[in-house]
mmCIF file of C-alpha atoms in Angstrom:
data_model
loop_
_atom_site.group_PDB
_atom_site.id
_atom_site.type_symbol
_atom_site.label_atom_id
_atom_site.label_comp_id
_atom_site.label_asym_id
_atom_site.label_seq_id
_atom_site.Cartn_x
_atom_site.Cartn_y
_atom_site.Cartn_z
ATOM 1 C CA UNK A 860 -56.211 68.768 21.268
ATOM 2 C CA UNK A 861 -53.168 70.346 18.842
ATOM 3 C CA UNK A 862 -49.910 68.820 18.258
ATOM 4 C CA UNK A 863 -46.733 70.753 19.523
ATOM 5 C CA UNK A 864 -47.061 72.584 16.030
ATOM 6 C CA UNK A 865 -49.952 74.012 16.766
ATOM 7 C CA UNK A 866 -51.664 71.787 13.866
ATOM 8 C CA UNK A 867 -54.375 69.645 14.101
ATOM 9 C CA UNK A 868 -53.651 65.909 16.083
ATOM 10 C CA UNK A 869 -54.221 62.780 13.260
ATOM 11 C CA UNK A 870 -57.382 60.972 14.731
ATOM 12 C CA UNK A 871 -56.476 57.222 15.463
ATOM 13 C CA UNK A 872 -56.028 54.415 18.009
ATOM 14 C CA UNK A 873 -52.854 56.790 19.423
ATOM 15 C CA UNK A 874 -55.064 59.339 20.009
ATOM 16 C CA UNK A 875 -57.340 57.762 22.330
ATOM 17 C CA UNK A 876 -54.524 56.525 24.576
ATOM 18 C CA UNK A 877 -53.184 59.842 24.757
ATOM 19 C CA UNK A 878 -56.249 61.233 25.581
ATOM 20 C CA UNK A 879 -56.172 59.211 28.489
ATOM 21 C CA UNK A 880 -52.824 59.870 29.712
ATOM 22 C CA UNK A 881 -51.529 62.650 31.407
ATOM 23 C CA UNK A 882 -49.747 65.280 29.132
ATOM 24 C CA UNK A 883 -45.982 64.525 30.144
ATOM 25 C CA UNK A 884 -46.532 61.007 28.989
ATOM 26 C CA UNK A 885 -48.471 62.138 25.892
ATOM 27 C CA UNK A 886 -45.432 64.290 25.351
ATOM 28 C CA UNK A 887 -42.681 61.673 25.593
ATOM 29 C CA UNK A 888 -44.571 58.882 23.568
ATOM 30 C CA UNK A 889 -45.061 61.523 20.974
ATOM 31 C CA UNK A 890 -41.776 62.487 20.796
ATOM 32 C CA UNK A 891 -40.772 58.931 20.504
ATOM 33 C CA UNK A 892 -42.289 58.134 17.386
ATOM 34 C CA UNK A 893 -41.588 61.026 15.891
ATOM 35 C CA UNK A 894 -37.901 59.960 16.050
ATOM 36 C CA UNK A 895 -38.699 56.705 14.672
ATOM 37 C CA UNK A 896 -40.411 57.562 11.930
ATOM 38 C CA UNK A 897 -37.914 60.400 11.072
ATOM 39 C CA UNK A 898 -34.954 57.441 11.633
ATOM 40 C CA UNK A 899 -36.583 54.480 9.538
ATOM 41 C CA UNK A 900 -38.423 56.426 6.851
ATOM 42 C CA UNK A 901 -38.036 60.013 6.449
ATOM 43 C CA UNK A 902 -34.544 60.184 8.590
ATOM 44 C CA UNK A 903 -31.347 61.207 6.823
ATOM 45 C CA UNK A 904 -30.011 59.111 3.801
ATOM 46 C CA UNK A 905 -26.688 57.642 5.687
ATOM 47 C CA UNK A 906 -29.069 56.091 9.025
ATOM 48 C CA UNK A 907 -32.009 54.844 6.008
ATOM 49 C CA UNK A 908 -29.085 53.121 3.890
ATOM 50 C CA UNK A 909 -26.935 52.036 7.193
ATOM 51 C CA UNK A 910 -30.480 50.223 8.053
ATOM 52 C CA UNK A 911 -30.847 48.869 4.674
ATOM 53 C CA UNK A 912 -27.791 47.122 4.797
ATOM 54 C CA UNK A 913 -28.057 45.902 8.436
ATOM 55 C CA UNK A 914 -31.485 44.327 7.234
ATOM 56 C CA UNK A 915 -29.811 42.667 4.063
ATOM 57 C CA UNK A 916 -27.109 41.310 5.773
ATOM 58 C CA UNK A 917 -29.181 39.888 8.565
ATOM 59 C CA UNK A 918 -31.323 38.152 6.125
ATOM 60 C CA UNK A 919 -28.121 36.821 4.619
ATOM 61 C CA UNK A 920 -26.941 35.414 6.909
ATOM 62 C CA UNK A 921 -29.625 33.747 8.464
ATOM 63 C CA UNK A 922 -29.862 32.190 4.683
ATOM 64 C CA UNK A 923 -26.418 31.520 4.796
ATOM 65 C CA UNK A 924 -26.633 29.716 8.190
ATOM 66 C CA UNK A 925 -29.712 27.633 6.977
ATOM 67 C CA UNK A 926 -28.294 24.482 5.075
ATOM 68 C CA UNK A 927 -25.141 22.917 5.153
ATOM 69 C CA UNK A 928 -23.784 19.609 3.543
ATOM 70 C CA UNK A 929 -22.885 16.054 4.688
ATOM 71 C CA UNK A 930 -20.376 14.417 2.923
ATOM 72 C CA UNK A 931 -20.694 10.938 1.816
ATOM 73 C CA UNK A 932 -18.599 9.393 4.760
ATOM 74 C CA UNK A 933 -20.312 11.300 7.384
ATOM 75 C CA UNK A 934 -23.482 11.626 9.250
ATOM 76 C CA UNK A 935 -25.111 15.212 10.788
ATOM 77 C CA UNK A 936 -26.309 14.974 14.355
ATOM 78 C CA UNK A 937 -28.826 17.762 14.438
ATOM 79 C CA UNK A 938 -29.333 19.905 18.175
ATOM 80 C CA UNK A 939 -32.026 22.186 18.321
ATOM 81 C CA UNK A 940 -31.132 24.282 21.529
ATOM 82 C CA UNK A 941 -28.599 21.776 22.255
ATOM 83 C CA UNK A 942 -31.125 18.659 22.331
ATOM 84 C CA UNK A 943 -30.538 16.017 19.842
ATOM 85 C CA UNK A 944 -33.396 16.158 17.312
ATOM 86 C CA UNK A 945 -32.510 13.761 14.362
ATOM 87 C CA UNK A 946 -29.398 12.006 12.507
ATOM 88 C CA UNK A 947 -28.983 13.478 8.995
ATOM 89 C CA UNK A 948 -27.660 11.081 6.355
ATOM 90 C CA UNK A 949 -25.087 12.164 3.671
ATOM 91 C CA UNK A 950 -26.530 15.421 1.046
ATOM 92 C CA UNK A 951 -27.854 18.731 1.216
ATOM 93 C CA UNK A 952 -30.204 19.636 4.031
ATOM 94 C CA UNK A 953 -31.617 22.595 5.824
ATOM 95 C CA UNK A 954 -32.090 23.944 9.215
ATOM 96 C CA UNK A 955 -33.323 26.653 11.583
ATOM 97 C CA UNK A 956 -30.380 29.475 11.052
ATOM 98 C CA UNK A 957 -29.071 31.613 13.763
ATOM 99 C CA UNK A 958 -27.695 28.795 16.098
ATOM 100 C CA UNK A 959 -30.920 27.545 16.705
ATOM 101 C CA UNK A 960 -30.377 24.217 15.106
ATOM 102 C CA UNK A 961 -26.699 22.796 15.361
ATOM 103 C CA UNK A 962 -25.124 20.079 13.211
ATOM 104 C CA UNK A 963 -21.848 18.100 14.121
ATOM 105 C CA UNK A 964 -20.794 16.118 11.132
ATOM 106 C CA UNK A 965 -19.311 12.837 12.182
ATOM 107 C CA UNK A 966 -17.263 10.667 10.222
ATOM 108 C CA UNK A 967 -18.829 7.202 10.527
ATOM 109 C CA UNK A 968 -17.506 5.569 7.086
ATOM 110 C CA UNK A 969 -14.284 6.483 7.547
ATOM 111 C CA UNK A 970 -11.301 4.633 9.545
ATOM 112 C CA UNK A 971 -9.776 7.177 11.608
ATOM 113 C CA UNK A 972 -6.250 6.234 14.049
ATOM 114 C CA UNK A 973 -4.458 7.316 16.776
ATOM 115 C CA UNK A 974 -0.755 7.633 16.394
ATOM 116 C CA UNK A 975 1.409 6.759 19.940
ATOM 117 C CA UNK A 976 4.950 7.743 20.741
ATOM 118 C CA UNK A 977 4.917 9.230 16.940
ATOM 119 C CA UNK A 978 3.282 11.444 14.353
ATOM 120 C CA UNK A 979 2.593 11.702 11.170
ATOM 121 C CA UNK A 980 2.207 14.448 9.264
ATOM 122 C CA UNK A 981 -0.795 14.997 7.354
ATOM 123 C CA UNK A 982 -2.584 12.148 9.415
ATOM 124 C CA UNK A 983 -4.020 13.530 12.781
ATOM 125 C CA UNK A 984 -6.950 12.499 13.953
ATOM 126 C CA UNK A 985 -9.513 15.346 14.343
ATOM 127 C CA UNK A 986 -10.590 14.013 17.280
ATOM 128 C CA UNK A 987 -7.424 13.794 18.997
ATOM 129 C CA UNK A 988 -5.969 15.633 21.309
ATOM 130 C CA UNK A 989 -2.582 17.062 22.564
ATOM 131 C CA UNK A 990 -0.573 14.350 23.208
ATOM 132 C CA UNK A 991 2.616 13.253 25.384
ATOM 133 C CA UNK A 992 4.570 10.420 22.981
ATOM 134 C CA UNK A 993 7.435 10.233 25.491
ATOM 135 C CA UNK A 994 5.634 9.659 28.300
ATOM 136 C CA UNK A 995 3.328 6.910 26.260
ATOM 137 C CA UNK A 996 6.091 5.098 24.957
ATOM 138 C CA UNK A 997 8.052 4.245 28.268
ATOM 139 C CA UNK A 998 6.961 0.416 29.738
ATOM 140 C CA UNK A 999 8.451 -1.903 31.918
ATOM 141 C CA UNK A 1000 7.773 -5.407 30.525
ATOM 142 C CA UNK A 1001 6.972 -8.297 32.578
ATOM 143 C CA UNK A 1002 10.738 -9.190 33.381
ATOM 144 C CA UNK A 1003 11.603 -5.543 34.609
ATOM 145 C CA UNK A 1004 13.221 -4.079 31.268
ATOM 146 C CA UNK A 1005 12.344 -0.720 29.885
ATOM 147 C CA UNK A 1006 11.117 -0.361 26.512
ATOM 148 C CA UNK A 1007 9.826 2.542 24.062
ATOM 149 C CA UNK A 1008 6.870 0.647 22.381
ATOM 150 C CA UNK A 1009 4.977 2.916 19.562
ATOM 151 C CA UNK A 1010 1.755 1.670 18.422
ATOM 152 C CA UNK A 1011 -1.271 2.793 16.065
ATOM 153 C CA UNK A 1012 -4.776 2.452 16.636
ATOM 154 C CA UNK A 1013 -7.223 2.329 13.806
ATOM 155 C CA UNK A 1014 -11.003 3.075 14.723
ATOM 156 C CA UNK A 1015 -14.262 3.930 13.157
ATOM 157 C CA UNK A 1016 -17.414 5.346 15.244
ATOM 158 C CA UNK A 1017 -19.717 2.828 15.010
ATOM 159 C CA UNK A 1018 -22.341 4.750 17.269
ATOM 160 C CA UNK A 1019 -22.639 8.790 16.627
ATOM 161 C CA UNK A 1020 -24.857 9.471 19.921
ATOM 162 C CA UNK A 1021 -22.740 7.669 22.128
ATOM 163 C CA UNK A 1022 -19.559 9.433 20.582
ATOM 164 C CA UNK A 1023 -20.918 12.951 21.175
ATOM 165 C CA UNK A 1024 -22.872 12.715 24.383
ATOM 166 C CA UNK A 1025 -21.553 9.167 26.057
ATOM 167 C CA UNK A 1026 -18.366 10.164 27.005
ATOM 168 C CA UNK A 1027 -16.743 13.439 27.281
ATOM 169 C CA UNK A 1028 -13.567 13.947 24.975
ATOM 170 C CA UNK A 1029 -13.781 10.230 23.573
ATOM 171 C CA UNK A 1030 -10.258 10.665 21.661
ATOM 172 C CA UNK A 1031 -8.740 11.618 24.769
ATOM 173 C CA UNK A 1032 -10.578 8.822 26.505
ATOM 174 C CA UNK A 1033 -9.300 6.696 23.761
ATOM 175 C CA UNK A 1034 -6.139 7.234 24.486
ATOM 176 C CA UNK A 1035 -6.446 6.658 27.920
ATOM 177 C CA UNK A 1036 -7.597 3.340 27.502
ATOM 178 C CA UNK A 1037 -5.386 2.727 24.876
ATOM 179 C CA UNK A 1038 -2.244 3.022 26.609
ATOM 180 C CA UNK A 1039 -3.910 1.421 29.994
ATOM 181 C CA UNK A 1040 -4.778 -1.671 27.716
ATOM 182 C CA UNK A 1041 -1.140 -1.964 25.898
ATOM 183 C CA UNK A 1042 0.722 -1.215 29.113
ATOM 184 C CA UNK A 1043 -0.729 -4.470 30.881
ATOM 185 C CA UNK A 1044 -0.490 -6.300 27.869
ATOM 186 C CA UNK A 1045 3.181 -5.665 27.909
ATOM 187 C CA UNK A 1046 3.771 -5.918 31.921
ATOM 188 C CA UNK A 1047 2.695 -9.548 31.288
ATOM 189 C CA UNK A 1048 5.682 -10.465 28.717
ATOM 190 C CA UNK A 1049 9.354 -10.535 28.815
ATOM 191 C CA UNK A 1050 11.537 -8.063 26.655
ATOM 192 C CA UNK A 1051 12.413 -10.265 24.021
ATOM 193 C CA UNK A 1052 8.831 -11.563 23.341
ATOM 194 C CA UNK A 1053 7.845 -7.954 22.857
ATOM 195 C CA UNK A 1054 10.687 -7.492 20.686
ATOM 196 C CA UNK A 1055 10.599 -10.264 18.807
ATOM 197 C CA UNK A 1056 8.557 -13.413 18.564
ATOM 198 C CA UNK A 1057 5.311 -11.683 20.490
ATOM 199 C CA UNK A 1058 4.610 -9.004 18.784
ATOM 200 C CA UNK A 1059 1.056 -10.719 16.798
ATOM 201 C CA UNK A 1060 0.042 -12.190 20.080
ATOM 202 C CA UNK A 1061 0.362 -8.902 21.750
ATOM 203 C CA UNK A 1062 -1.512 -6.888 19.042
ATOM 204 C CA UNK A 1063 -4.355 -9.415 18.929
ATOM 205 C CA UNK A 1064 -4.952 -9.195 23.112
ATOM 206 C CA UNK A 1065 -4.788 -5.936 22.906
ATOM 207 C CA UNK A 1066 -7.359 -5.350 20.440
ATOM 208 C CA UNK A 1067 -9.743 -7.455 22.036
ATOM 209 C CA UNK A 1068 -9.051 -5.602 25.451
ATOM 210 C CA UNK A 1069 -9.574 -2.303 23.986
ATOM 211 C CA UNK A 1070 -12.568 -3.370 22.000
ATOM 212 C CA UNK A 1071 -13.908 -4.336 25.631
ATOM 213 C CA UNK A 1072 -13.145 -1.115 27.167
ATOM 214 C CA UNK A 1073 -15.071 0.835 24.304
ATOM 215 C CA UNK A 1074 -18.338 -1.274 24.740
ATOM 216 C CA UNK A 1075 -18.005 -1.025 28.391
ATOM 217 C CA UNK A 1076 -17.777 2.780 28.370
ATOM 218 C CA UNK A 1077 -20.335 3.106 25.625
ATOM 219 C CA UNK A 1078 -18.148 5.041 23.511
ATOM 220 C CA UNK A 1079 -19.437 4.693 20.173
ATOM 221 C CA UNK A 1080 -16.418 3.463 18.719
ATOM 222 C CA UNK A 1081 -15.505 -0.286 17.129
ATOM 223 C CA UNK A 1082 -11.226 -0.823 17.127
ATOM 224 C CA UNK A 1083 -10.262 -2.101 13.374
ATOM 225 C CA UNK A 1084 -6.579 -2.745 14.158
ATOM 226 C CA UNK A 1085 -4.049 -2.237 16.599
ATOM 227 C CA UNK A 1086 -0.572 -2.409 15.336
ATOM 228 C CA UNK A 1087 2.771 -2.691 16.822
ATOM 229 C CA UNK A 1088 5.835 -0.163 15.144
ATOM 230 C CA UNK A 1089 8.925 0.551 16.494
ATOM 231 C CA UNK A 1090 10.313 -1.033 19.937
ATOM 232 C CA UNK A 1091 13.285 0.155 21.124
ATOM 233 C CA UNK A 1092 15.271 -0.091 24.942
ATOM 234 C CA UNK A 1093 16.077 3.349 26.439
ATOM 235 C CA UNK A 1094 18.699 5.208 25.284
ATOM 236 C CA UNK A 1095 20.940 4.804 28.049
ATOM 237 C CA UNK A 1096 20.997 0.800 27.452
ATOM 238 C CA UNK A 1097 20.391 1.295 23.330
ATOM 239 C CA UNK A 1098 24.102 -0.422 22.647
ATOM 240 C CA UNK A 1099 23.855 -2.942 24.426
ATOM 241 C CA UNK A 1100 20.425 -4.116 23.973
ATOM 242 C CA UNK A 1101 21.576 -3.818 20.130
ATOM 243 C CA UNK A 1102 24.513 -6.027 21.207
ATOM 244 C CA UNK A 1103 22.276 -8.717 22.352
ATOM 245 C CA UNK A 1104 19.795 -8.689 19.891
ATOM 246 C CA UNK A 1105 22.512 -9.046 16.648
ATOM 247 C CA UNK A 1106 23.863 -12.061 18.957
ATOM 248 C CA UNK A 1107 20.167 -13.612 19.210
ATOM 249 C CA UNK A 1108 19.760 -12.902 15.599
ATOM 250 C CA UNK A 1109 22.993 -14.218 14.307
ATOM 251 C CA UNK A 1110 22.031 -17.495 16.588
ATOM 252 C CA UNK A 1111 18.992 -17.768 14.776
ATOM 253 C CA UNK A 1112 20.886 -17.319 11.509
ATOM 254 C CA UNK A 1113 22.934 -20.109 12.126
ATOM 255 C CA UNK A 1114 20.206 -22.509 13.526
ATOM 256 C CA UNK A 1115 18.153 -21.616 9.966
ATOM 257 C CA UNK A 1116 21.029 -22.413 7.984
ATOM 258 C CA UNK A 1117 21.474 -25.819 9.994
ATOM 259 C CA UNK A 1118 18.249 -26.384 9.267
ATOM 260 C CA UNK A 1119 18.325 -25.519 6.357
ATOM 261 C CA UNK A 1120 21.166 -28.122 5.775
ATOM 262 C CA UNK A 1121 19.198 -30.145 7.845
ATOM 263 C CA UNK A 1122 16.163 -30.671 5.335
ATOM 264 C CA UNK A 1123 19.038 -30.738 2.428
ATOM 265 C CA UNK A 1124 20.653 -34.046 3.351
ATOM 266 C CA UNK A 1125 17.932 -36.175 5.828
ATOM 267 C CA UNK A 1126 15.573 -35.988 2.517
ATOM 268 C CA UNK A 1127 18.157 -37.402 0.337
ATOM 269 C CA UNK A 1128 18.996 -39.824 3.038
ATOM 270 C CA UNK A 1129 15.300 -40.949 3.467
ATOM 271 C CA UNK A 1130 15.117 -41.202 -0.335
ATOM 272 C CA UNK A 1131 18.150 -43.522 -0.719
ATOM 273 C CA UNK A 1132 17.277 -45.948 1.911
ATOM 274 C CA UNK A 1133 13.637 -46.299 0.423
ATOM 275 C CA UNK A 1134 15.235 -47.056 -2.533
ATOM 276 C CA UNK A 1135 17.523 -49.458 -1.048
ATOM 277 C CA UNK A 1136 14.976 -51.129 0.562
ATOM 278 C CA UNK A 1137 12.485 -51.630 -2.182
ATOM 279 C CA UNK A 1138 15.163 -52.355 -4.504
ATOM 280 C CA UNK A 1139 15.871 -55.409 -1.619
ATOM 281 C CA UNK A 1140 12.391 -55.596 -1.753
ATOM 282 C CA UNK A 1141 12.434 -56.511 -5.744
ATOM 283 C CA UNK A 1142 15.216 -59.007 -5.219
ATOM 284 C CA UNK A 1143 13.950 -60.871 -2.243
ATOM 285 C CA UNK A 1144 10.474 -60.725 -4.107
ATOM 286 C CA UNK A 1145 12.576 -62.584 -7.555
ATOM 287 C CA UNK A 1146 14.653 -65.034 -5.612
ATOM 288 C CA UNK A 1147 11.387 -66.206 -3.807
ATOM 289 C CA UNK A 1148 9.570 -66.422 -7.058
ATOM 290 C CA UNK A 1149 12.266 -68.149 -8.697
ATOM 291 C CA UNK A 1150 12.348 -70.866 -6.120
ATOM 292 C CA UNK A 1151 8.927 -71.413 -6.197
ATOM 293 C CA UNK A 1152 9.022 -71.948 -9.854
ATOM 294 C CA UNK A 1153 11.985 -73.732 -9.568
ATOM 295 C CA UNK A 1154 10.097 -76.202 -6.598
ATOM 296 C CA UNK A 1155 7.254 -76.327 -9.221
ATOM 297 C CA UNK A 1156 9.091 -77.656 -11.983
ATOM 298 C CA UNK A 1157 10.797 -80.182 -9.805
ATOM 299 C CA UNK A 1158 7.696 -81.239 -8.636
ATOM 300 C CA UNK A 1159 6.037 -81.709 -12.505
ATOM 301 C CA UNK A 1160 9.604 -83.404 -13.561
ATOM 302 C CA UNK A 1161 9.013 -85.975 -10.265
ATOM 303 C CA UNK A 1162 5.812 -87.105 -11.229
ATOM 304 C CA UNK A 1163 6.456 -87.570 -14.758
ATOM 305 C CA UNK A 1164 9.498 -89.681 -13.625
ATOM 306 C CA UNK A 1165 7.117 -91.801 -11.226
ATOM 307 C CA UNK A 1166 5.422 -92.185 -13.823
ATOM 308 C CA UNK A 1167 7.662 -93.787 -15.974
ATOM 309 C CA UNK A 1168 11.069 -93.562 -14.171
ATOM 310 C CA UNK A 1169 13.251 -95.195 -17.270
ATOM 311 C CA UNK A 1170 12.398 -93.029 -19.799
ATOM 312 C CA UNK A 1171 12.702 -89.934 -17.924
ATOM 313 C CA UNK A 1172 16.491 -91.259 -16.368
ATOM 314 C CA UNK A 1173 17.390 -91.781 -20.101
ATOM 315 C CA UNK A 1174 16.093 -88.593 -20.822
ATOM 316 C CA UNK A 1175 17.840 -86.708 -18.276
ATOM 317 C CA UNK A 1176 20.641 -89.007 -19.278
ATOM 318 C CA UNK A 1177 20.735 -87.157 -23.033
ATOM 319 C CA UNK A 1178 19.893 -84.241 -21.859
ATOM 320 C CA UNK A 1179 23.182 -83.658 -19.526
ATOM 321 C CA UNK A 1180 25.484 -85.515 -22.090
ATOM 322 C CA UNK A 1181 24.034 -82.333 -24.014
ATOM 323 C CA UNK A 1182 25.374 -80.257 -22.122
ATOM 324 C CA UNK A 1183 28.350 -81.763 -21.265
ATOM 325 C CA UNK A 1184 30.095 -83.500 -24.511
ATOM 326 C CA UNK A 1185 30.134 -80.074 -26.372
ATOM 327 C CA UNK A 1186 32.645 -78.926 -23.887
ATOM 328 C CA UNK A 1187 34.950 -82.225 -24.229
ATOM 329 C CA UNK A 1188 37.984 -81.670 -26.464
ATOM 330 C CA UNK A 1189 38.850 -85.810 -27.469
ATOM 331 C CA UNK A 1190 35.755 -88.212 -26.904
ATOM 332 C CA UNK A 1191 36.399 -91.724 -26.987
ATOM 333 C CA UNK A 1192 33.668 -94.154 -27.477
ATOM 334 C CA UNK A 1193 34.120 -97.592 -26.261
ATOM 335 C CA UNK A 1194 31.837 -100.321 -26.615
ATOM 336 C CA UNK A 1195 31.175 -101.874 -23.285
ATOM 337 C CA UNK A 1196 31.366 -105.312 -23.995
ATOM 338 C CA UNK A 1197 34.553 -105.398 -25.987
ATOM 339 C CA UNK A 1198 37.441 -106.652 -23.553
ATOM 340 C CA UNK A 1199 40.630 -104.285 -25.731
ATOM 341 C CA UNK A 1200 40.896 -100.526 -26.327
ATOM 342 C CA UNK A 1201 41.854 -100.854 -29.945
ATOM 343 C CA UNK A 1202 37.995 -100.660 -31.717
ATOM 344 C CA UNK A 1203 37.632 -97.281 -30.930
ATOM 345 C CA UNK A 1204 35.968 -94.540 -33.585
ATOM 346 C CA UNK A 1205 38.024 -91.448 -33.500
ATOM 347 C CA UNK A 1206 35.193 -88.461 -33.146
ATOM 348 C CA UNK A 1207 37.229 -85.625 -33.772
ATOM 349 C CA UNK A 1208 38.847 -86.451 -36.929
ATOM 350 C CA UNK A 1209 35.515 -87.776 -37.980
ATOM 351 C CA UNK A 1210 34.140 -84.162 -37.340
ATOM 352 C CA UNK A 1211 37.189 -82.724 -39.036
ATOM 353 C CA UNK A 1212 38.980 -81.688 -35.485
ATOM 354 C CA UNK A 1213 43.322 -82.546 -35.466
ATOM 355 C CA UNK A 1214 44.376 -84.280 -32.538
#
């Protein structure tokens, strides 16, 4: 058997299948390789470099595609075919290229947030998604008043397989349950406490709802904070809701300062009558104790005179003219037997005193 050259057929395992098939298949098959031998290696140089290339760049990127890098905050969930195959800490790792193996890098270390009724820029959650703040802001509180209540959310994912494959969308969800949560929260207050003095009791119920909802739902997610910002009435009633709340707050400026007064002058009050009282305290205490001693001395002085009662009348006897001649100006001295007034001893001259 010849070749269409007329040249001898190269013997082979070819040969004995075309031997065996009937010459319009021989024909095609051997016109077949021919082409692809000519193509990949004696073709034209622009098809053998155009196949080069394809090959390099093929084996790029299937290098290229074959690690990747989880940052310290994150973890990788790794799908292979879209099954979950392993959880990849933080570092340098490699995979099956080509889509075959699929990582989704989750942030687990890091506290994420959802912004309501307002955004920030530079601070969007990359889990979140398009968002209506008008609509999320509008409540009616538990007395029948609007109010525009904006609110943040701060989260972490606690659990990466329940965040990817739990719950579809979980920001979204998130959201939903967010705003379902502060919505009944506020429908069971009155304007004012949402305003004003309830804000901390509102934030902490609704945390603990939310973190409810989440476990419920097996979302994968753990709330860190929810936080109150800006309430505000409609805009339709914004005057005279401000109105009423510089009245409130100008009646609670005047019951601090009365207060304040308050605390000023009942202290000082308090103090003075302690003193007064302990100071009556200190004199009742020295009048008793004086009259005590007083009764004690009188009591020593009477038994000394029952014991001999004529010494201790003379003695008392000397002791009061003690007290009392000193403040005499002219003493006379008259015997008591003597029956005239002329023996008489003049005291003050004798003492050097005029009369």
């Amino acid at each position: 058997m010849t070749n269409h050259n007329g040249g001898p057929e190269d013997q082979g395992p070819w040969k004995a299948k075309q031997e065996r098939g009937p010459p319009e298949i021989d024909a095609i098959l051997r016109q077949g390789r021919e082409r692809l031998g000519d193509l990949v290696l004696g073709g034209p140089p622009p098809l053998k470099s155009i196949a080069l290339a394809g090959a390099i760049a093929f084996v790029a990127v299937a290098a290229w595609s074959s690690y990747y890098t989880v940052p310290s905050d994150s973890v990788a969930v790794v799908q292979r075919f879209g099954k979950y195959t392993a959880e990849v800490p933080p570092g340098l790792h490699f995979k099956i290229p080509l889509g075959i193996d699929v990582a989704t890098l989750v942030p687990v270390k890091r506290q994420l947030k959802q912004e309501f009724g307002f955004t920030t820029p530079g601070a969007s959650d990359p889990f979140q998604s398009p968002i209506d703040g008008r609509r999320e802001t509008e409540m009616v509180t538990g007395d029948l008043n609007a109010a525009l209540v904006e609110w943040v959310v701060q989260y972490r994912i606690s659990e990466p397989l329940n965040f990817l494959f739990e719950v579809r969308q979980p920001g979204a969800t998130l959201r939903y349950v967010s705003e379902s949560v502060m919505r009944e929260v506020v429908g069971d207050r009155t304007v004012d406490e949402v305003i004003t003095i309830g804000r901390q009791e509102i934030e902490s119920e609704a945390l603990l709802k939310m973190q409810a909802l989440t476990t419920k739902y097996a979302m994968g997610i753990s709330i860190d904070q929810v936080q109150l910002k800006n309430i505000n009435p409609p805009g339709p009633v914004q005057a005279s809701f401000n109105e009423v709340n510089q009245a409130q707050q100008e009646k609670e400026r005047l019951i601090n300062e009365a207060r304040r007064e308050y605390n000023k002058v009942i202290p000082l009050a308090e103090g003075e009558k302690d003193q007064r009282i302990r100071e009556a305290d200190g004199y009742r205490l020295k009048r008793v104790n004086e009259a005590e001693g007083d009764a004690a001395r009188f009591t020593a002085l009477l038994a000394e005179y029952l014991k001999a009662p004529e010494v201790t009348r003379r003695r008392i006897y000397i002791e009061t003219l003690q007290d009392v001649l000193p403040g005499i100006g002219s003493k006379i001295i008259v015997d008591g037997s003597t029956s005239s007034i002329l023996p008489l001893l003049n005291l003050d001259r004798q003492q050097g005193v005029q009369p």
